[in-house]
Amino acid sequence: MKFTKELLKSFVDSGQEVCIFSKKVSGLLSNFSRSDFDNFSIRSYYFWKNQERPVPLSIVIEIIEKSNLKVLEIDYFSTKGGNKIKLPNKENVSFCYFLGIILGDGCIIHSIKGKRNSWSIQITSNSIEKINYLKKLIFELFEAKTVFYHIKNYYNLHIFSKPLAMILANKYNIPIGLKYEKIKVPEIVKKRQDWKKGFIKGVFECDGNIYNYRGKKSVQLRQKSKSFLIGIREICKDIGIFFHEPYYDKANNSWVLWTCKKSVVDNFIKKISDFKIEAPVTQPG
């Protein structure tokens, strides 16, 4: 996946430094000598050049600035001593579905306690089957291992990865912490019809349901953010699913997209509920 210099600079913070594996950077190192990099040993230089260890982000930024690069293809992200995270070469349906899950039942957690600066991604579900499915999907998308905790009647799935959390926050504008009024439909999902379907399906599986209302099958999607539901309504319209404007449910302090119109409900089931996300086949190690 490609990243601009400006985006990479946004991954710099006071905590453990983000590092990368990139064939392009390793090749460019041939144009530099060990003396070009302060505070690093000659051994580190050769490890980077031979792709045996990840290159610190500060070095990567220096290399792309001196090489006049606007974008850089990155193979893996890591932190010093941390697990590698691989992103898809390009966004795909499964990735857009994952974004929908994060904006539905997920959040990015950033915690600073003394010298400790930690980042993680959390997804909540009351279904162990859904948790196991997401574990496989996340490993297939990012080669990232996950852990989950059972708390009363629900499960919290965690991805402890600073690079992935920062990428979601800075590249895809996923809010950090409480997200109610800040969430919006990521621009990337609007590029293709199947990406829109994957994203809507992810959100719907978290915040929507189909039920009987006065003998009629109905669809609803409930959120704290009116503007987010308006964005969902717009991309639904793009794929031929027409909801009315969201209404405010005072009793539950939330906004709702809702319909019991048979043609709309049937269309939603066909295009969203029955839309297949390619089943993950890679098993976490």
PDB file of C-alpha atoms in Angstrom:
ATOM      1  CA  MET A   1       0.000   0.000   0.000  1.00  0.00           C
ATOM      2  CA  LYS A   2       1.262   3.489  -0.852  1.00  0.00           C
ATOM      3  CA  PHE A   3       1.782   6.302   1.652  1.00  0.00           C
ATOM      4  CA  THR A   4       2.691   9.958   1.165  1.00  0.00           C
ATOM      5  CA  LYS A   5       5.550  11.597   3.031  1.00  0.00           C
ATOM      6  CA  GLU A   6       3.075  13.828   4.867  1.00  0.00           C
ATOM      7  CA  LEU A   7       1.048  10.828   6.025  1.00  0.00           C
ATOM      8  CA  LEU A   8       4.169   9.013   7.241  1.00  0.00           C
ATOM      9  CA  LYS A   9       5.182  12.108   9.218  1.00  0.00           C
ATOM     10  CA  SER A  10       1.830  11.936  11.038  1.00  0.00           C
ATOM     11  CA  PHE A  11       2.896   8.562  12.489  1.00  0.00           C
ATOM     12  CA  VAL A  12       5.642  10.202  14.561  1.00  0.00           C
ATOM     13  CA  ASP A  13       4.871  10.536  18.263  1.00  0.00           C
ATOM     14  CA  SER A  14       6.577  10.363  21.649  1.00  0.00           C
ATOM     15  CA  GLY A  15       6.211   6.597  22.045  1.00  0.00           C
ATOM     16  CA  GLN A  16       8.012   3.662  20.516  1.00  0.00           C
ATOM     17  CA  GLU A  17       9.059   4.514  16.970  1.00  0.00           C
ATOM     18  CA  VAL A  18       7.153   3.068  14.035  1.00  0.00           C
ATOM     19  CA  CYS A  19       9.342   1.100  11.619  1.00  0.00           C
ATOM     20  CA  ILE A  20       8.761  -0.223   8.112  1.00  0.00           C
ATOM     21  CA  PHE A  21       9.818  -2.913   5.673  1.00  0.00           C
ATOM     22  CA  SER A  22       9.959  -1.598   2.112  1.00  0.00           C
ATOM     23  CA  LYS A  23      11.768  -3.025  -0.905  1.00  0.00           C
ATOM     24  CA  LYS A  24      11.928   0.502  -2.304  1.00  0.00           C
ATOM     25  CA  VAL A  25      13.686   1.903   0.786  1.00  0.00           C
ATOM     26  CA  SER A  26      16.111  -1.018   0.923  1.00  0.00           C
ATOM     27  CA  GLY A  27      17.014  -0.361  -2.710  1.00  0.00           C
ATOM     28  CA  LEU A  28      17.447   3.376  -2.128  1.00  0.00           C
ATOM     29  CA  LEU A  29      19.865   2.717   0.744  1.00  0.00           C
ATOM     30  CA  SER A  30      22.476   1.842  -1.904  1.00  0.00           C
ATOM     31  CA  ASN A  31      22.555   5.569  -2.713  1.00  0.00           C
ATOM     32  CA  PHE A  32      23.552   6.385   0.881  1.00  0.00           C
ATOM     33  CA  SER A  33      26.442   5.536   3.142  1.00  0.00           C
ATOM     34  CA  ARG A  34      26.478   4.629   6.817  1.00  0.00           C
ATOM     35  CA  SER A  35      27.801   8.103   7.661  1.00  0.00           C
ATOM     36  CA  ASP A  36      24.577   9.661   6.333  1.00  0.00           C
ATOM     37  CA  PHE A  37      22.661   8.424   9.380  1.00  0.00           C
ATOM     38  CA  ASP A  38      23.488   9.619  12.878  1.00  0.00           C
ATOM     39  CA  ASN A  39      23.109   7.462  15.994  1.00  0.00           C
ATOM     40  CA  PHE A  40      22.879   4.168  14.099  1.00  0.00           C
ATOM     41  CA  SER A  41      25.557   1.505  13.720  1.00  0.00           C
ATOM     42  CA  ILE A  42      26.942   0.235  10.439  1.00  0.00           C
ATOM     43  CA  ARG A  43      25.403  -3.104  11.365  1.00  0.00           C
ATOM     44  CA  SER A  44      21.934  -1.535  11.413  1.00  0.00           C
ATOM     45  CA  TYR A  45      22.570  -0.014   7.986  1.00  0.00           C
ATOM     46  CA  TYR A  46      23.287  -3.430   6.462  1.00  0.00           C
ATOM     47  CA  PHE A  47      20.334  -5.036   8.245  1.00  0.00           C
ATOM     48  CA  TRP A  48      18.046  -2.382   6.694  1.00  0.00           C
ATOM     49  CA  LYS A  49      19.619  -2.727   3.277  1.00  0.00           C
ATOM     50  CA  ASN A  50      19.180  -6.520   3.301  1.00  0.00           C
ATOM     51  CA  GLN A  51      15.601  -6.258   4.684  1.00  0.00           C
ATOM     52  CA  GLU A  52      16.592  -8.223   7.776  1.00  0.00           C
ATOM     53  CA  ARG A  53      15.244  -5.581  10.151  1.00  0.00           C
ATOM     54  CA  PRO A  54      12.649  -2.811   9.782  1.00  0.00           C
ATOM     55  CA  VAL A  55      13.852   0.717   9.072  1.00  0.00           C
ATOM     56  CA  PRO A  56      12.938   3.379  11.702  1.00  0.00           C
ATOM     57  CA  LEU A  57      10.435   5.911  10.404  1.00  0.00           C
ATOM     58  CA  SER A  58      12.806   8.826  11.042  1.00  0.00           C
ATOM     59  CA  ILE A  59      15.292   7.232   8.621  1.00  0.00           C
ATOM     60  CA  VAL A  60      12.579   6.450   6.077  1.00  0.00           C
ATOM     61  CA  ILE A  61      11.415  10.081   6.042  1.00  0.00           C
ATOM     62  CA  GLU A  62      14.994  11.273   5.620  1.00  0.00           C
ATOM     63  CA  ILE A  63      15.514   8.888   2.689  1.00  0.00           C
ATOM     64  CA  ILE A  64      12.340   9.853   0.832  1.00  0.00           C
ATOM     65  CA  GLU A  65      13.027  13.574   1.344  1.00  0.00           C
ATOM     66  CA  LYS A  66      16.566  13.261  -0.030  1.00  0.00           C
ATOM     67  CA  SER A  67      15.279  11.067  -2.881  1.00  0.00           C
ATOM     68  CA  ASN A  68      12.459  13.519  -3.739  1.00  0.00           C
ATOM     69  CA  LEU A  69       9.779  10.823  -3.464  1.00  0.00           C
ATOM     70  CA  LYS A  70       6.127  11.856  -3.175  1.00  0.00           C
ATOM     71  CA  VAL A  71       4.761   8.417  -2.275  1.00  0.00           C
ATOM     72  CA  LEU A  72       6.281   5.210  -0.975  1.00  0.00           C
ATOM     73  CA  GLU A  73       5.130   1.608  -1.342  1.00  0.00           C
ATOM     74  CA  ILE A  74       5.343  -0.085   2.059  1.00  0.00           C
ATOM     75  CA  ASP A  75       5.283  -3.850   2.543  1.00  0.00           C
ATOM     76  CA  TYR A  76       5.047  -4.110   6.342  1.00  0.00           C
ATOM     77  CA  PHE A  77       4.801  -1.851   9.374  1.00  0.00           C
ATOM     78  CA  SER A  78       6.232  -2.636  12.773  1.00  0.00           C
ATOM     79  CA  THR A  79       7.601  -1.090  15.931  1.00  0.00           C
ATOM     80  CA  LYS A  80      10.999  -1.847  17.389  1.00  0.00           C
ATOM     81  CA  GLY A  81      10.658  -5.397  18.670  1.00  0.00           C
ATOM     82  CA  GLY A  82       6.959  -5.512  17.740  1.00  0.00           C
ATOM     83  CA  ASN A  83       4.978  -7.764  15.411  1.00  0.00           C
ATOM     84  CA  LYS A  84       4.794  -6.952  11.714  1.00  0.00           C
ATOM     85  CA  ILE A  85       1.564  -5.628  10.194  1.00  0.00           C
ATOM     86  CA  LYS A  86       0.947  -6.114   6.494  1.00  0.00           C
ATOM     87  CA  LEU A  87      -1.672  -4.055   4.699  1.00  0.00           C
ATOM     88  CA  PRO A  88      -3.432  -5.157   1.497  1.00  0.00           C
ATOM     89  CA  ASN A  89      -1.724  -3.917  -1.655  1.00  0.00           C
ATOM     90  CA  LYS A  90      -4.962  -2.059  -2.354  1.00  0.00           C
ATOM     91  CA  GLU A  91      -8.209  -1.561  -0.490  1.00  0.00           C
ATOM     92  CA  ASN A  92     -10.775  -4.292  -1.147  1.00  0.00           C
ATOM     93  CA  VAL A  93     -14.283  -5.401  -0.107  1.00  0.00           C
ATOM     94  CA  SER A  94     -13.059  -7.164   3.039  1.00  0.00           C
ATOM     95  CA  PHE A  95     -11.085  -4.085   4.092  1.00  0.00           C
ATOM     96  CA  CYS A  96     -14.130  -1.821   3.607  1.00  0.00           C
ATOM     97  CA  TYR A  97     -16.246  -4.298   5.591  1.00  0.00           C
ATOM     98  CA  PHE A  98     -13.628  -4.104   8.367  1.00  0.00           C
ATOM     99  CA  LEU A  99     -13.885  -0.288   8.338  1.00  0.00           C
ATOM    100  CA  GLY A 100     -17.653  -0.640   8.753  1.00  0.00           C
ATOM    101  CA  ILE A 101     -17.167  -2.966  11.731  1.00  0.00           C
ATOM    102  CA  ILE A 102     -14.743  -0.495  13.364  1.00  0.00           C
ATOM    103  CA  LEU A 103     -17.160   2.414  12.914  1.00  0.00           C
ATOM    104  CA  GLY A 104     -20.023   0.294  14.200  1.00  0.00           C
ATOM    105  CA  ASP A 105     -18.757  -1.634  17.221  1.00  0.00           C
ATOM    106  CA  GLY A 106     -15.088  -0.684  17.322  1.00  0.00           C
ATOM    107  CA  CYS A 107     -12.816   2.075  18.549  1.00  0.00           C
ATOM    108  CA  ILE A 108      -9.193   3.158  18.564  1.00  0.00           C
ATOM    109  CA  ILE A 109      -7.672   3.427  22.026  1.00  0.00           C
ATOM    110  CA  HIS A 110      -4.685   5.690  22.693  1.00  0.00           C
ATOM    111  CA  SER A 111      -3.371   5.710  26.235  1.00  0.00           C
ATOM    112  CA  ILE A 112      -0.440   7.665  27.687  1.00  0.00           C
ATOM    113  CA  LYS A 113       0.659   6.720  31.198  1.00  0.00           C
ATOM    114  CA  GLY A 114       4.018   8.108  32.210  1.00  0.00           C
ATOM    115  CA  LYS A 115       6.545   6.924  29.629  1.00  0.00           C
ATOM    116  CA  ARG A 116       4.139   4.350  28.222  1.00  0.00           C
ATOM    117  CA  ASN A 117       2.396   5.375  25.008  1.00  0.00           C
ATOM    118  CA  SER A 118       0.108   2.583  23.808  1.00  0.00           C
ATOM    119  CA  TRP A 119      -2.257   2.165  20.866  1.00  0.00           C
ATOM    120  CA  SER A 120      -4.821  -0.562  20.212  1.00  0.00           C
ATOM    121  CA  ILE A 121      -8.004  -1.310  18.283  1.00  0.00           C
ATOM    122  CA  GLN A 122     -10.990  -2.788  20.088  1.00  0.00           C
ATOM    123  CA  ILE A 123     -14.105  -4.452  18.648  1.00  0.00           C
ATOM    124  CA  THR A 124     -17.026  -5.509  20.847  1.00  0.00           C
ATOM    125  CA  SER A 125     -19.516  -8.278  20.122  1.00  0.00           C
ATOM    126  CA  ASN A 126     -21.861 -10.546  22.063  1.00  0.00           C
ATOM    127  CA  SER A 127     -21.208 -13.416  19.636  1.00  0.00           C
ATOM    128  CA  ILE A 128     -18.199 -15.711  19.990  1.00  0.00           C
ATOM    129  CA  GLU A 129     -18.818 -16.894  16.413  1.00  0.00           C
ATOM    130  CA  LYS A 130     -18.488 -13.291  15.192  1.00  0.00           C
ATOM    131  CA  ILE A 131     -15.320 -12.808  17.267  1.00  0.00           C
ATOM    132  CA  ASN A 132     -13.756 -15.936  15.774  1.00  0.00           C
ATOM    133  CA  TYR A 133     -14.714 -14.828  12.272  1.00  0.00           C
ATOM    134  CA  LEU A 134     -13.161 -11.389  12.829  1.00  0.00           C
ATOM    135  CA  LYS A 135      -9.975 -12.936  14.235  1.00  0.00           C
ATOM    136  CA  LYS A 136      -9.520 -14.836  10.965  1.00  0.00           C
ATOM    137  CA  LEU A 137     -10.466 -11.834   8.821  1.00  0.00           C
ATOM    138  CA  ILE A 138      -8.013  -9.541  10.626  1.00  0.00           C
ATOM    139  CA  PHE A 139      -5.213 -12.070  10.258  1.00  0.00           C
ATOM    140  CA  GLU A 140      -5.970 -12.449   6.559  1.00  0.00           C
ATOM    141  CA  LEU A 141      -6.043  -8.685   5.985  1.00  0.00           C
ATOM    142  CA  PHE A 142      -3.070  -7.642   8.124  1.00  0.00           C
ATOM    143  CA  GLU A 143      -1.317 -10.833   9.324  1.00  0.00           C
ATOM    144  CA  ALA A 144      -2.125  -9.446  12.773  1.00  0.00           C
ATOM    145  CA  LYS A 145      -2.732 -11.617  15.799  1.00  0.00           C
ATOM    146  CA  THR A 146      -5.564 -10.700  18.153  1.00  0.00           C
ATOM    147  CA  VAL A 147      -6.690 -11.459  21.682  1.00  0.00           C
ATOM    148  CA  PHE A 148     -10.159 -11.326  23.171  1.00  0.00           C
ATOM    149  CA  TYR A 149     -11.618 -11.076  26.654  1.00  0.00           C
ATOM    150  CA  HIS A 150     -15.004 -12.310  27.847  1.00  0.00           C
ATOM    151  CA  ILE A 151     -16.689  -9.675  30.008  1.00  0.00           C
ATOM    152  CA  LYS A 152     -20.172 -10.539  31.342  1.00  0.00           C
ATOM    153  CA  ASN A 153     -22.362 -10.936  28.241  1.00  0.00           C
ATOM    154  CA  TYR A 154     -19.973  -9.686  25.573  1.00  0.00           C
ATOM    155  CA  TYR A 155     -16.466 -10.070  24.149  1.00  0.00           C
ATOM    156  CA  ASN A 156     -13.766  -7.467  23.514  1.00  0.00           C
ATOM    157  CA  LEU A 157     -11.425  -8.263  20.642  1.00  0.00           C
ATOM    158  CA  HIS A 158      -8.110  -6.353  20.680  1.00  0.00           C
ATOM    159  CA  ILE A 159      -5.451  -5.694  18.069  1.00  0.00           C
ATOM    160  CA  PHE A 160      -2.394  -4.361  19.879  1.00  0.00           C
ATOM    161  CA  SER A 161      -0.720  -2.576  16.984  1.00  0.00           C
ATOM    162  CA  LYS A 162       0.401   1.011  17.081  1.00  0.00           C
ATOM    163  CA  PRO A 163       1.052   1.211  13.304  1.00  0.00           C
ATOM    164  CA  LEU A 164      -2.375  -0.177  12.346  1.00  0.00           C
ATOM    165  CA  ALA A 165      -4.178   2.076  14.825  1.00  0.00           C
ATOM    166  CA  MET A 166      -2.335   5.135  13.484  1.00  0.00           C
ATOM    167  CA  ILE A 167      -3.035   4.149   9.882  1.00  0.00           C
ATOM    168  CA  LEU A 168      -6.763   3.812  10.581  1.00  0.00           C
ATOM    169  CA  ALA A 169      -6.777   7.155  12.403  1.00  0.00           C
ATOM    170  CA  ASN A 170      -4.595   9.189  10.033  1.00  0.00           C
ATOM    171  CA  LYS A 171      -5.224   7.592   6.623  1.00  0.00           C
ATOM    172  CA  TYR A 172      -8.903   6.661   6.980  1.00  0.00           C
ATOM    173  CA  ASN A 173     -10.002   9.275   9.556  1.00  0.00           C
ATOM    174  CA  ILE A 174     -11.301   6.783  12.120  1.00  0.00           C
ATOM    175  CA  PRO A 175     -11.691   8.866  15.326  1.00  0.00           C
ATOM    176  CA  ILE A 176      -9.642   8.046  18.412  1.00  0.00           C
ATOM    177  CA  GLY A 177     -11.651   7.315  21.572  1.00  0.00           C
ATOM    178  CA  LEU A 178     -15.350   8.195  21.795  1.00  0.00           C
ATOM    179  CA  LYS A 179     -16.464   8.744  18.241  1.00  0.00           C
ATOM    180  CA  TYR A 180     -20.181   9.550  18.264  1.00  0.00           C
ATOM    181  CA  GLU A 181     -20.201  12.980  16.640  1.00  0.00           C
ATOM    182  CA  LYS A 182     -16.929  12.638  14.729  1.00  0.00           C
ATOM    183  CA  ILE A 183     -17.503   9.562  12.603  1.00  0.00           C
ATOM    184  CA  LYS A 184     -18.144   9.800   8.903  1.00  0.00           C
ATOM    185  CA  VAL A 185     -18.189   7.495   5.901  1.00  0.00           C
ATOM    186  CA  PRO A 186     -14.550   7.061   4.754  1.00  0.00           C
ATOM    187  CA  GLU A 187     -13.950   8.471   1.278  1.00  0.00           C
ATOM    188  CA  ILE A 188     -12.243   5.266   0.153  1.00  0.00           C
ATOM    189  CA  VAL A 189     -15.425   3.170   0.399  1.00  0.00           C
ATOM    190  CA  LYS A 190     -17.213   5.486  -2.053  1.00  0.00           C
ATOM    191  CA  LYS A 191     -14.932   4.516  -4.938  1.00  0.00           C
ATOM    192  CA  ARG A 192     -16.672   1.253  -5.893  1.00  0.00           C
ATOM    193  CA  GLN A 193     -20.167  -0.144  -5.586  1.00  0.00           C
ATOM    194  CA  ASP A 194     -19.032  -3.411  -3.979  1.00  0.00           C
ATOM    195  CA  TRP A 195     -16.906  -1.457  -1.475  1.00  0.00           C
ATOM    196  CA  LYS A 196     -20.008   0.527  -0.495  1.00  0.00           C
ATOM    197  CA  LYS A 197     -21.919  -2.726   0.022  1.00  0.00           C
ATOM    198  CA  GLY A 198     -19.117  -4.214   2.136  1.00  0.00           C
ATOM    199  CA  PHE A 199     -18.910  -1.102   4.305  1.00  0.00           C
ATOM    200  CA  ILE A 200     -22.691  -0.834   4.821  1.00  0.00           C
ATOM    201  CA  LYS A 201     -22.826  -4.545   5.696  1.00  0.00           C
ATOM    202  CA  GLY A 202     -20.130  -4.049   8.341  1.00  0.00           C
ATOM    203  CA  VAL A 203     -21.977  -1.134   9.942  1.00  0.00           C
ATOM    204  CA  PHE A 204     -25.344  -2.895   9.694  1.00  0.00           C
ATOM    205  CA  GLU A 205     -24.075  -6.055  11.411  1.00  0.00           C
ATOM    206  CA  CYS A 206     -23.115  -3.862  14.372  1.00  0.00           C
ATOM    207  CA  ASP A 207     -25.868  -1.245  14.544  1.00  0.00           C
ATOM    208  CA  GLY A 208     -28.767  -2.558  12.498  1.00  0.00           C
ATOM    209  CA  ASN A 209     -31.391  -5.263  12.432  1.00  0.00           C
ATOM    210  CA  ILE A 210     -34.351  -6.639  10.504  1.00  0.00           C
ATOM    211  CA  TYR A 211     -37.547  -7.234  12.483  1.00  0.00           C
ATOM    212  CA  ASN A 212     -41.327  -7.429  12.165  1.00  0.00           C
ATOM    213  CA  TYR A 213     -43.272  -4.208  12.643  1.00  0.00           C
ATOM    214  CA  ARG A 214     -47.071  -4.555  12.651  1.00  0.00           C
ATOM    215  CA  GLY A 215     -46.789  -7.684  10.540  1.00  0.00           C
ATOM    216  CA  LYS A 216     -44.309  -6.137   8.110  1.00  0.00           C
ATOM    217  CA  LYS A 217     -40.618  -6.884   7.780  1.00  0.00           C
ATOM    218  CA  SER A 218     -38.629  -3.714   8.612  1.00  0.00           C
ATOM    219  CA  VAL A 219     -35.011  -2.566   8.415  1.00  0.00           C
ATOM    220  CA  GLN A 220     -33.400  -0.159  10.841  1.00  0.00           C
ATOM    221  CA  LEU A 221     -29.914   1.176  11.420  1.00  0.00           C
ATOM    222  CA  ARG A 222     -29.362   3.088  14.661  1.00  0.00           C
ATOM    223  CA  GLN A 223     -26.492   5.466  15.513  1.00  0.00           C
ATOM    224  CA  LYS A 224     -25.676   8.368  17.838  1.00  0.00           C
ATOM    225  CA  SER A 225     -24.498  10.451  14.886  1.00  0.00           C
ATOM    226  CA  LYS A 226     -27.085  11.921  12.536  1.00  0.00           C
ATOM    227  CA  SER A 227     -24.451  13.060  10.042  1.00  0.00           C
ATOM    228  CA  PHE A 228     -23.003   9.535   9.831  1.00  0.00           C
ATOM    229  CA  LEU A 229     -26.441   8.087   9.060  1.00  0.00           C
ATOM    230  CA  ILE A 230     -26.936  10.743   6.398  1.00  0.00           C
ATOM    231  CA  GLY A 231     -23.654   9.563   4.855  1.00  0.00           C
ATOM    232  CA  ILE A 232     -24.865   5.945   5.005  1.00  0.00           C
ATOM    233  CA  ARG A 233     -28.147   7.009   3.395  1.00  0.00           C
ATOM    234  CA  GLU A 234     -26.240   8.658   0.542  1.00  0.00           C
ATOM    235  CA  ILE A 235     -24.172   5.594  -0.315  1.00  0.00           C
ATOM    236  CA  CYS A 236     -27.298   3.430   0.026  1.00  0.00           C
ATOM    237  CA  LYS A 237     -28.880   5.697  -2.574  1.00  0.00           C
ATOM    238  CA  ASP A 238     -25.834   5.171  -4.820  1.00  0.00           C
ATOM    239  CA  ILE A 239     -26.528   1.423  -4.912  1.00  0.00           C
ATOM    240  CA  GLY A 240     -30.284   1.805  -5.377  1.00  0.00           C
ATOM    241  CA  ILE A 241     -31.528   1.534  -1.771  1.00  0.00           C
ATOM    242  CA  PHE A 242     -33.707   4.515  -0.848  1.00  0.00           C
ATOM    243  CA  PHE A 243     -34.298   5.410   2.811  1.00  0.00           C
ATOM    244  CA  HIS A 244     -36.049   8.519   4.125  1.00  0.00           C
ATOM    245  CA  GLU A 245     -34.038  10.987   6.220  1.00  0.00           C
ATOM    246  CA  PRO A 246     -32.962   9.629   9.636  1.00  0.00           C
ATOM    247  CA  TYR A 247     -35.271  10.494  12.522  1.00  0.00           C
ATOM    248  CA  TYR A 248     -34.443  11.157  16.175  1.00  0.00           C
ATOM    249  CA  ASP A 249     -35.524   8.535  18.718  1.00  0.00           C
ATOM    250  CA  LYS A 250     -35.751  10.568  21.919  1.00  0.00           C
ATOM    251  CA  ALA A 251     -36.396   7.546  24.139  1.00  0.00           C
ATOM    252  CA  ASN A 252     -33.088   5.962  23.129  1.00  0.00           C
ATOM    253  CA  ASN A 253     -31.175   9.191  22.412  1.00  0.00           C
ATOM    254  CA  SER A 254     -30.154   8.032  18.947  1.00  0.00           C
ATOM    255  CA  TRP A 255     -30.829   8.570  15.246  1.00  0.00           C
ATOM    256  CA  VAL A 256     -32.454   5.912  13.095  1.00  0.00           C
ATOM    257  CA  LEU A 257     -32.608   5.015   9.408  1.00  0.00           C
ATOM    258  CA  TRP A 258     -35.785   2.969   9.062  1.00  0.00           C
ATOM    259  CA  THR A 259     -38.201   1.573   6.526  1.00  0.00           C
ATOM    260  CA  CYS A 260     -40.957  -1.011   6.341  1.00  0.00           C
ATOM    261  CA  LYS A 261     -41.589  -0.480   2.637  1.00  0.00           C
ATOM    262  CA  LYS A 262     -41.448  -3.965   1.168  1.00  0.00           C
ATOM    263  CA  SER A 263     -39.558  -3.050  -2.006  1.00  0.00           C
ATOM    264  CA  VAL A 264     -36.854  -1.230  -0.014  1.00  0.00           C
ATOM    265  CA  VAL A 265     -36.591  -3.980   2.615  1.00  0.00           C
ATOM    266  CA  ASP A 266     -36.306  -6.696  -0.041  1.00  0.00           C
ATOM    267  CA  ASN A 267     -33.707  -4.659  -1.926  1.00  0.00           C
ATOM    268  CA  PHE A 268     -31.695  -4.102   1.263  1.00  0.00           C
ATOM    269  CA  ILE A 269     -31.725  -7.814   2.097  1.00  0.00           C
ATOM    270  CA  LYS A 270     -30.636  -8.718  -1.434  1.00  0.00           C
ATOM    271  CA  LYS A 271     -27.871  -6.115  -1.732  1.00  0.00           C
ATOM    272  CA  ILE A 272     -26.600  -5.896   1.866  1.00  0.00           C
ATOM    273  CA  SER A 273     -27.757  -8.714   4.163  1.00  0.00           C
ATOM    274  CA  ASP A 274     -27.132 -11.387   1.522  1.00  0.00           C
ATOM    275  CA  PHE A 275     -23.963  -9.740   0.186  1.00  0.00           C
ATOM    276  CA  LYS A 276     -21.088 -12.168   0.696  1.00  0.00           C
ATOM    277  CA  ILE A 277     -17.791 -11.083   2.187  1.00  0.00           C
ATOM    278  CA  GLU A 278     -15.171 -13.545   1.017  1.00  0.00           C
ATOM    279  CA  ALA A 279     -14.712 -15.995   3.867  1.00  0.00           C
ATOM    280  CA  PRO A 280     -11.279 -15.796   5.490  1.00  0.00           C
ATOM    281  CA  VAL A 281      -9.239 -18.946   4.926  1.00  0.00           C
ATOM    282  CA  THR A 282      -5.947 -18.017   6.571  1.00  0.00           C
ATOM    283  CA  GLN A 283      -5.699 -19.311  10.104  1.00  0.00           C
ATOM    284  CA  PRO A 284      -3.890 -17.276  12.789  1.00  0.00           C
ATOM    285  CA  GLY A 285      -0.776 -18.988  14.033  1.00  0.00           C
TER     286      GLY A 285
END
